[in-house]
Short mmCIF file of C-alpha atoms in Angstrom, two decimals:
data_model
loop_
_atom_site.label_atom_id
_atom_site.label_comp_id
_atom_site.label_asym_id
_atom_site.label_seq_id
_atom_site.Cartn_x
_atom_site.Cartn_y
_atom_site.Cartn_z
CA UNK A 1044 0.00 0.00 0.00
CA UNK A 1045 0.67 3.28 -0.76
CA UNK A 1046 0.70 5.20 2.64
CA UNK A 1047 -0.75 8.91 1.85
CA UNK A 1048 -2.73 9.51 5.09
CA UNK A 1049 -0.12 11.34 7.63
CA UNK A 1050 -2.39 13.71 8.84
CA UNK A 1051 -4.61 10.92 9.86
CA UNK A 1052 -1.88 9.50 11.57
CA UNK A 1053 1.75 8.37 10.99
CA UNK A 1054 2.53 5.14 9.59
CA UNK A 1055 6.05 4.91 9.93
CA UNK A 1056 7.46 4.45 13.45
CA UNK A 1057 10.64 5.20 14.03
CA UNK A 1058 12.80 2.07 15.95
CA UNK A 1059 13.53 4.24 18.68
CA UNK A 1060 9.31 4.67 19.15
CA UNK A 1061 9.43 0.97 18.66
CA UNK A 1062 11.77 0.39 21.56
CA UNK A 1063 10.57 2.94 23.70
CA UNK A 1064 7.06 1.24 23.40
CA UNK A 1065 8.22 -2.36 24.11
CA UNK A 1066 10.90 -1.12 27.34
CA UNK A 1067 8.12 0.24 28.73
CA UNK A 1068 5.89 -2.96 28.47
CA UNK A 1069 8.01 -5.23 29.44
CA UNK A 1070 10.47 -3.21 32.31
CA UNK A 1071 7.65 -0.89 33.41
CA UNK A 1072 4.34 -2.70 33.40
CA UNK A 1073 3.18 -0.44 36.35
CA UNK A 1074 1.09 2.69 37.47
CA UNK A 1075 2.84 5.80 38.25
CA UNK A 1076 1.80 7.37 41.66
CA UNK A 1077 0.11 3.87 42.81
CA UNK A 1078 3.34 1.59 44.09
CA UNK A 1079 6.66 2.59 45.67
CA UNK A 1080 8.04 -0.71 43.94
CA UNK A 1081 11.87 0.54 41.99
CA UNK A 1082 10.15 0.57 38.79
CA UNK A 1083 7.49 2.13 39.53
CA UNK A 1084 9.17 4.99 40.86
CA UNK A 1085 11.46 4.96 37.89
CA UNK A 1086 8.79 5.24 35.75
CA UNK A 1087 6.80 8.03 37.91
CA UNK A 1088 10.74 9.82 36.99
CA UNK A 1089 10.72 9.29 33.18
CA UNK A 1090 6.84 11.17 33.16
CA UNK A 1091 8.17 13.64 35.17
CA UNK A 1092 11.21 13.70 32.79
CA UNK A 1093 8.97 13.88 29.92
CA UNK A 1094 6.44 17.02 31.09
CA UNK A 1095 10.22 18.94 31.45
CA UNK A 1096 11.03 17.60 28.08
CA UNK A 1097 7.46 18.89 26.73
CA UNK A 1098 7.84 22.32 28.31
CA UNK A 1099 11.05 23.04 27.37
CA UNK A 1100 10.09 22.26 23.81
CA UNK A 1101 7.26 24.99 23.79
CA UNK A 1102 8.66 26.70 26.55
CA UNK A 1103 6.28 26.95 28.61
CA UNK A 1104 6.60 28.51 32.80
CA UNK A 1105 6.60 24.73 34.21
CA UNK A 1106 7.05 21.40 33.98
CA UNK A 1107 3.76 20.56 36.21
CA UNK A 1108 1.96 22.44 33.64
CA UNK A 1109 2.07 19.54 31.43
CA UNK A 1110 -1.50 16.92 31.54
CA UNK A 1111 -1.05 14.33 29.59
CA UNK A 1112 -3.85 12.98 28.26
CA UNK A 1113 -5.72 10.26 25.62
CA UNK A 1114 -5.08 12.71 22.60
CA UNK A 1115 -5.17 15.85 21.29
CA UNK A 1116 -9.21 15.57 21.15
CA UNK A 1117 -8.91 15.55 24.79
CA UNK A 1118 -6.84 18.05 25.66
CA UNK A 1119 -8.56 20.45 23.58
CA UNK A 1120 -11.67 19.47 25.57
CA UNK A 1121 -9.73 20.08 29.03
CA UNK A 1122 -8.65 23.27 27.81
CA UNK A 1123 -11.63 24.47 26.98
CA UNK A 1124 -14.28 23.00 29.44
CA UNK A 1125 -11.61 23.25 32.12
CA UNK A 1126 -11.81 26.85 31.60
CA UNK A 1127 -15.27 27.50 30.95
CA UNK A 1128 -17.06 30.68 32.35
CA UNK A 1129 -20.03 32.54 31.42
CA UNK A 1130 -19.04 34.73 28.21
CA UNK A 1131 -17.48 34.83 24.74
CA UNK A 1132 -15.45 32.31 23.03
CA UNK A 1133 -14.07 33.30 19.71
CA UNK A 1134 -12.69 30.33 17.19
CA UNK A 1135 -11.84 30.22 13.69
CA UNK A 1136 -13.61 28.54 10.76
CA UNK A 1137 -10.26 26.65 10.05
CA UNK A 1138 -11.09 24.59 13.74
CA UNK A 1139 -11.50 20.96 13.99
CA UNK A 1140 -14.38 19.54 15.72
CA UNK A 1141 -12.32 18.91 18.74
CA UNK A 1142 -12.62 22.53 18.94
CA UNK A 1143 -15.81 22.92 17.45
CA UNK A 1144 -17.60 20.65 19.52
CA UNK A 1145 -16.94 21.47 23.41
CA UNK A 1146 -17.53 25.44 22.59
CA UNK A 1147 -21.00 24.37 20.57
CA UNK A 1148 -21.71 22.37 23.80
CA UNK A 1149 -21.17 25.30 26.26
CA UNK A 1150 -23.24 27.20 23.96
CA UNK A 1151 -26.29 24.82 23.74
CA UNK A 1152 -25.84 24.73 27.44
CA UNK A 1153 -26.44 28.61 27.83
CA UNK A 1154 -22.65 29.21 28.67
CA UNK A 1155 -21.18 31.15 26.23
CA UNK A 1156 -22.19 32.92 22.52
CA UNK A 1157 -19.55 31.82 19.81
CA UNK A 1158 -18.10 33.90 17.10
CA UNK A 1159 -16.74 32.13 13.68
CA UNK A 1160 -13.62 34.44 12.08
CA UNK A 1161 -12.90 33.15 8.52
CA UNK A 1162 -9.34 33.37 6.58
CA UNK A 1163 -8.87 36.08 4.17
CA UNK A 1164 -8.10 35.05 0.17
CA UNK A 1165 -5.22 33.88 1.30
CA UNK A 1166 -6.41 31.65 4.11
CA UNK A 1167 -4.55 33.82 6.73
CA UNK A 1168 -6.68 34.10 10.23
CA UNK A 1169 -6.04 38.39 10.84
CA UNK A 1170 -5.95 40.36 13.99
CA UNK A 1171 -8.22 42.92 12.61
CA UNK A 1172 -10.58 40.25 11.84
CA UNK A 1173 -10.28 38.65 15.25
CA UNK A 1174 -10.38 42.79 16.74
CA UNK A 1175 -14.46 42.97 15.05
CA UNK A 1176 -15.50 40.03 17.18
CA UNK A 1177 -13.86 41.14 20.72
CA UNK A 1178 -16.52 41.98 22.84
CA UNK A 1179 -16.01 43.18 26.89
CA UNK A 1180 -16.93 38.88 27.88
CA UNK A 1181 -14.53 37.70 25.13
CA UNK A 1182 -12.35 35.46 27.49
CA UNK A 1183 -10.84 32.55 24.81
CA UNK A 1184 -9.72 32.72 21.59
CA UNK A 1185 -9.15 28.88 19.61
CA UNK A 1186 -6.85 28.85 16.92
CA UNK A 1187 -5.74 25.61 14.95
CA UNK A 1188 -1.67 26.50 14.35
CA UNK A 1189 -2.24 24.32 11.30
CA UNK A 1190 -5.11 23.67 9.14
CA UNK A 1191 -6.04 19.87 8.80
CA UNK A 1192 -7.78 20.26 5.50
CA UNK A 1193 -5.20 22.42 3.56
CA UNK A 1194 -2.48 22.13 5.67
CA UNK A 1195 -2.38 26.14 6.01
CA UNK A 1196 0.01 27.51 9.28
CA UNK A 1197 -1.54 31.03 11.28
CA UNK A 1198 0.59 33.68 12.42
CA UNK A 1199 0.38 32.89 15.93
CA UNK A 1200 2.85 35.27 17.54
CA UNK A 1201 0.37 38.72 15.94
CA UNK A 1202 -2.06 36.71 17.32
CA UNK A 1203 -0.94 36.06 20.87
CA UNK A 1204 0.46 39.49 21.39
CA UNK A 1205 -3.55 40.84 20.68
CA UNK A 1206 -4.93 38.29 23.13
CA UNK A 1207 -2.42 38.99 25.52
CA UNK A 1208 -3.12 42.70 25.12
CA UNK A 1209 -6.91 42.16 25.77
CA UNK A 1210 -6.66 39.43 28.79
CA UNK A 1211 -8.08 36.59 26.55
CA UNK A 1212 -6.63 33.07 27.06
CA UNK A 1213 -5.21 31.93 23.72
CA UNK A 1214 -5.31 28.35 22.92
CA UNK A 1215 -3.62 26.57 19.79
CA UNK A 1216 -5.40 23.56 18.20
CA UNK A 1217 -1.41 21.86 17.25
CA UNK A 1218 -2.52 18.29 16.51
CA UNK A 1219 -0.87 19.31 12.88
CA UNK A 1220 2.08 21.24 13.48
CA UNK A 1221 3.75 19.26 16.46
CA UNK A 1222 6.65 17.49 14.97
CA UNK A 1223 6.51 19.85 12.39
CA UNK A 1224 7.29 23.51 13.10
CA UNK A 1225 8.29 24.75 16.81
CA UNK A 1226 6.40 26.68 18.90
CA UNK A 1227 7.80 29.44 21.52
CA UNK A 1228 4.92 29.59 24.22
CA UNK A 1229 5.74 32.79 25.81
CA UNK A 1230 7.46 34.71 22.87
CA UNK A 1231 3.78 34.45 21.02
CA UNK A 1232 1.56 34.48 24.13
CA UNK A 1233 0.05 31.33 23.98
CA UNK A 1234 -1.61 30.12 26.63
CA UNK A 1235 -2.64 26.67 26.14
CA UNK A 1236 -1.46 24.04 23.67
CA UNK A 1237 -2.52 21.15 22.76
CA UNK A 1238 -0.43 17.76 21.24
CA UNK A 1239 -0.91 14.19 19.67
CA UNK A 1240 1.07 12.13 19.38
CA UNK A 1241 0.72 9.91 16.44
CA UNK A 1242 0.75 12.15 13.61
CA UNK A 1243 4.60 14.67 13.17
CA UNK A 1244 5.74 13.29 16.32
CA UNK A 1245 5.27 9.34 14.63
CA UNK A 1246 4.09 8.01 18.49
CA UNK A 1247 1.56 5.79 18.94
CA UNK A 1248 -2.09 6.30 19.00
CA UNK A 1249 -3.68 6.65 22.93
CA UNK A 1250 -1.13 9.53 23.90
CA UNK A 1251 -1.73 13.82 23.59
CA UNK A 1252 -0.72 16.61 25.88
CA UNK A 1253 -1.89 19.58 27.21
CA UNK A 1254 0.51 22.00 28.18
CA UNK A 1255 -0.22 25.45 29.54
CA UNK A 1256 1.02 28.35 31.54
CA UNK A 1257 -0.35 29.89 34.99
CA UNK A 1258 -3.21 32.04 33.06
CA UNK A 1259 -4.68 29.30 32.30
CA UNK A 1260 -4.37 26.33 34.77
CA UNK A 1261 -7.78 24.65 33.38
CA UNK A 1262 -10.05 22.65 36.05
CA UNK A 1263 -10.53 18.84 35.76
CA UNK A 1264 -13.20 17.37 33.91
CA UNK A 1265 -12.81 13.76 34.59
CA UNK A 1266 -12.94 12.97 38.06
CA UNK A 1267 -11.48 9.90 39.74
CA UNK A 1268 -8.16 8.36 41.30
CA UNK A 1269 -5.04 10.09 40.92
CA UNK A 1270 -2.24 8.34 43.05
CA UNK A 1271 -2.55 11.38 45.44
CA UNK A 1272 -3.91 12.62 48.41
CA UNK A 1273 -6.66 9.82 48.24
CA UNK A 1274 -8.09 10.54 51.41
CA UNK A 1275 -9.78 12.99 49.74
CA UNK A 1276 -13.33 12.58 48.81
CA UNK A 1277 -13.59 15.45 46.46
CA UNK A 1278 -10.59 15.66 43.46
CA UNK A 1279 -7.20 17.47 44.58
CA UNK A 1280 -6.25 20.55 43.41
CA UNK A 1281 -2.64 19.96 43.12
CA UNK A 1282 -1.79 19.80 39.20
CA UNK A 1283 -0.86 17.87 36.99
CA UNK A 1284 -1.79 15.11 39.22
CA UNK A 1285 -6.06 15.94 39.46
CA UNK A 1286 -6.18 16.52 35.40
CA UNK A 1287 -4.97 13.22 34.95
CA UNK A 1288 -7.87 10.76 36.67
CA UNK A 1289 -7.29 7.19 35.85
CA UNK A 1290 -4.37 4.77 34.45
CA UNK A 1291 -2.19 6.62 32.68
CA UNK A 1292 -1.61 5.29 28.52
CA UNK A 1293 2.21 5.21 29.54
CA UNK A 1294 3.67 3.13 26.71
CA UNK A 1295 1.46 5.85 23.99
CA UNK A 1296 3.36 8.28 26.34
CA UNK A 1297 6.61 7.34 25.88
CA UNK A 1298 6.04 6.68 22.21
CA UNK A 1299 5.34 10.44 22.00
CA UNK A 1300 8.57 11.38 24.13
CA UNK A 1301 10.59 9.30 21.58
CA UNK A 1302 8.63 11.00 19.32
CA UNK A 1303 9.91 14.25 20.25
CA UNK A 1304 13.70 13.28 20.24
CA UNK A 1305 13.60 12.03 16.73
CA UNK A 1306 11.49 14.96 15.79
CA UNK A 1307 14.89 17.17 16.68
CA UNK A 1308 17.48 14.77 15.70
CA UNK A 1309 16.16 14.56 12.06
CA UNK A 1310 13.94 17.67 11.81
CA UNK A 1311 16.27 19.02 8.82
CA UNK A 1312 16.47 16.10 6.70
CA UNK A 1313 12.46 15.43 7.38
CA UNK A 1314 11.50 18.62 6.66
CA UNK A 1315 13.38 19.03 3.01
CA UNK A 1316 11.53 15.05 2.22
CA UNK A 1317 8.14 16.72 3.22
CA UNK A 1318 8.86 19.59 0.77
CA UNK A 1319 9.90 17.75 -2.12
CA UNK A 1320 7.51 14.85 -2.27
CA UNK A 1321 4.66 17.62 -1.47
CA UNK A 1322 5.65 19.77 -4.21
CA UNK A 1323 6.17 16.59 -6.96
CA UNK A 1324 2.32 16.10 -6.31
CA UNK A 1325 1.63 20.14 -6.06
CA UNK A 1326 2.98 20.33 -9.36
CA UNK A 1327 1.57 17.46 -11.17
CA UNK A 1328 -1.75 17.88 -9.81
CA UNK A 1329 -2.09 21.56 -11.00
CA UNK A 1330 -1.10 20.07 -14.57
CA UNK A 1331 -4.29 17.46 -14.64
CA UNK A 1332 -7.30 18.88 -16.19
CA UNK A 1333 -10.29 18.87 -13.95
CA UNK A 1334 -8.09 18.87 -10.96
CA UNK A 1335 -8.71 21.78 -8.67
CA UNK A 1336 -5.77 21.61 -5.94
CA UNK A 1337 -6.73 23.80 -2.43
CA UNK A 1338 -3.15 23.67 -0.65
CA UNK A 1339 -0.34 25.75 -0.88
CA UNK A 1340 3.63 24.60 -0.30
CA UNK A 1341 3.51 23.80 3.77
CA UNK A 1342 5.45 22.34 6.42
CA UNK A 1343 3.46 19.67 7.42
CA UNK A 1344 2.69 17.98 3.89
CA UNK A 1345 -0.61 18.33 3.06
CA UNK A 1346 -2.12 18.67 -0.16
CA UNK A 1347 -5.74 18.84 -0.75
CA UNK A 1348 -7.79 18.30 -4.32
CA UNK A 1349 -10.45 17.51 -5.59
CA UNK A 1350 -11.02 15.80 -9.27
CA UNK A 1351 -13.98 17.86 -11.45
CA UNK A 1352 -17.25 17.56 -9.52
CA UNK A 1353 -16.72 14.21 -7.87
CA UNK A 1354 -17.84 13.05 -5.10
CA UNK A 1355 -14.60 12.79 -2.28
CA UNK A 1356 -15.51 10.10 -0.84
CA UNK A 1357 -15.70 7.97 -3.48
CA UNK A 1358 -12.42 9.48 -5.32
CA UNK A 1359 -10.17 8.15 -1.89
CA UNK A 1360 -12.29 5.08 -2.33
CA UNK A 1361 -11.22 4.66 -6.14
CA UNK A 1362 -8.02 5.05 -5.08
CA UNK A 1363 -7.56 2.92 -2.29
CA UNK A 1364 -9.47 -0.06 -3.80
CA UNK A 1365 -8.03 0.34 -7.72
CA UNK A 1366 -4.41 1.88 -7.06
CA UNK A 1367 -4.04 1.09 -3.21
CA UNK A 1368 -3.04 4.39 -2.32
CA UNK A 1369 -4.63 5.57 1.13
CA UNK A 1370 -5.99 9.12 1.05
CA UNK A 1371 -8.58 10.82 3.18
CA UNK A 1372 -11.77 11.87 1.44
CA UNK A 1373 -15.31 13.32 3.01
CA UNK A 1374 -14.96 16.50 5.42
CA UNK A 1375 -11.69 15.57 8.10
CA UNK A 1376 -13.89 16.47 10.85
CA UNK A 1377 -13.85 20.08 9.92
CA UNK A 1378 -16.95 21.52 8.65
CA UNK A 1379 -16.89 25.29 9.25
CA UNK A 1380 -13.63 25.06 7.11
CA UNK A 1381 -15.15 23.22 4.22
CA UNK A 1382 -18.09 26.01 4.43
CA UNK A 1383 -15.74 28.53 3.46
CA UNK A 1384 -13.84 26.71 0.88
CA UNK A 1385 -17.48 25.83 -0.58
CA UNK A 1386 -16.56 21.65 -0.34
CA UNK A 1387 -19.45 20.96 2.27
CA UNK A 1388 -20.97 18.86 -0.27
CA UNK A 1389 -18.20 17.43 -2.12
CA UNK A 1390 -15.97 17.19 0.36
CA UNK A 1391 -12.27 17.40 -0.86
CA UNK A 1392 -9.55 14.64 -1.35
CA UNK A 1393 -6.44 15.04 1.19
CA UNK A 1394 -3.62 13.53 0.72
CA UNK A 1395 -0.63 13.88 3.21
CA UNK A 1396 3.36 13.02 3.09
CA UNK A 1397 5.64 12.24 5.67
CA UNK A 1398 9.76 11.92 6.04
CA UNK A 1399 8.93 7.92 4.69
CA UNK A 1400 6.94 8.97 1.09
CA UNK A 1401 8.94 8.33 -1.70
CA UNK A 1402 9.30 9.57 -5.01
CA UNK A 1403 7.81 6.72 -6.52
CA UNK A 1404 4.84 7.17 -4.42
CA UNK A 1405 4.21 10.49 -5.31
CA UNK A 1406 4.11 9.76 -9.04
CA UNK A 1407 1.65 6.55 -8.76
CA UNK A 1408 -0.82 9.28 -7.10
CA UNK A 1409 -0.47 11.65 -9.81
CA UNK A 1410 -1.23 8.84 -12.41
CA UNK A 1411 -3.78 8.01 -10.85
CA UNK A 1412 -5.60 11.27 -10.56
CA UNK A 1413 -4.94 11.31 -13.97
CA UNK A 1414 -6.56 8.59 -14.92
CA UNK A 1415 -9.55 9.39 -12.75
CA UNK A 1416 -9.85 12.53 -13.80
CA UNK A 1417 -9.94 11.35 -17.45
#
């Protein structure tokens, strides 16, 4: 097969995810916080190792400000029902429902009022935009660092410094962009971030991360045992420990630290494979007739088409079943986005490199289109 779905989720897993996956199932079967056994407390280390690892990395004010949790779906839901107050939450049309979702559900719920800010032409989110929404309530702004239809990056730092300026709490949706491009936390006055870890950072699936700074220190929304201080009947207050209820997914969790290290041993030589496979099918797509192409060149190798006026769905369908190349058709979970583009009913084909695609690969998809589109 023909692996074009890394925005889905990584196929190829490093060996040093691979080992880091099966030395933690076999040498550290155990839960952190629940046994003073020698491995166990090694292990409760190598989290605690990892959350300093995680805020370095973003650089963020503290290494306890790191929850780790099942994905990035969740810790876009802790961030934003952990904060939750009666007001205004601003997103962006670009959002994923992850985002969408939890800030639809506090408004059903009477919590909050929602405004939508579209990209300009160019698909860039703009602070004057953002500035015609702000009301006196406004207290979160959402922002996806990386769109997960067209692959698209924001400006974050213009951003951040006009949230900061107006006390809103700025979170970034970075489920694309980790493993990708960096992020500096406190130079662009973000306060929450959210991680997975099976898609740039080529982890396993079962692991995310929410990190965030002390504006934003969200409350817990899954209740339950933590290791700590459990003669308490009502959930601790001590963080990370009472946003992480439950059995942690260590071996997902140190999938995504080994993640991270290849991520900055190899970023270079990943990054210029990313741009050159992505711009052999940017190119030969925008020479097919009938093939309209949505993406521009960007870092985290998406590309997303669609061929004349058919259907998605059944395009990443023809593909997978005639040419076994995998592809992502329909609406990636992100329906305010397709709105704008004007795809809500045709959906739009993605298809997304990683440091494994070949050249070979890249040309089989092109000739395929072709032939589809023909």
């Amino acid at each position: 097969m023909i692996y074009l779905d890394n925005a889905a989720t990584t196929n190829y897993k490093p060996q040093s995810v691979i080992d880091s996956v099966t030395d933690c199932i076999t040498k550290y079967p155990f839960n952190p916080n629940r046994s003073g056994n020698k491995q166990a407390l090694e292990l409760q280390q190598k989290l605690y190792d990892i959350r300093k690892k995680l805020s370095l990395l973003y650089n963020n004010d503290s290494e306890n400000h790191v929850a780790f949790t099942s994905g990035c779906t969740m810790a876009l839901n802790l961030a934003i029902l952990g904060n939750a107050k009666k007001g205004h939450i601003i997103i962006t049309c670009t959002e994923h429902n992850s985002v969408l979702r939890p800030v639809m559900q506090l408004k059903r719920k009477g919590f909050v009022d929602v405004s939508v800010v579209c990209p300009n032409a160019n698909g860039d989110i703009s602070v004057d935009d953002i500035a015609r929404y702000v009301r006196r309530d406004t207290y979160m702004l959402c922002v996806s660092h990386a769109s997960n239809v067209t692959g698209k990056y924001q400006n974050l730092e213009k951003i951040g410094d006009y949230a900061r300026r107006h006390n809103i709490i700025f979170l970034a949706d970075c489920a694309q962009s980790a493993g990708y491009l960096p992020l500096d936390m406190a130079k662009c006055n973000v306060d929450l971030v959210a991680i997975a870890g099976h898609k740039g950072l080529h982890g396993i699936q079962g692991a995310g991360a929410l990190i965030f700074n002390n504006r934003s220190v969200p409350r817990p929304i899954t209740f339950g045992g933590t290791g700590t201080e459990s003669h308490l009947q009502y959930q601790p207050n001590t963080v990370p420990d009472c946003l992480e209820s439950g059995t942690l997914p260590t071996p997902a969790i140190m999938a995504m630290s080994a993640g991270v290290d290849y991520w900055l041993d190899n970023w270079k030589e990943n990054r210029d494979i990313i741009e050159k496979t992505q711009q052999i099918i940017l190119d030969g797509l925008n020479k097919i007739n009938g093939v309209k192409v949505y993406s521009q060149p960007n870092l985290s190798g998406v590309i997303a088409f669609n061929i004349h006026e058919k259907d998605s769905g059944e395009v990443a369908d023809e593909l997978s079943q005639k040419y076994d190349i995998a592809v992502r058709g329909g609406l990636q979970c992100a329906p305010l986005m397709h709105k704008w583009l004007g795809t809500t009913e045709q959906g739009i084909v993605r298809a997304s490199v990683s440091c494994a695609t070949t050249q070979e690969d890249c040309y089989a998809l092109i000739n395929a289109v072709e032939l589809i589109a023909k």
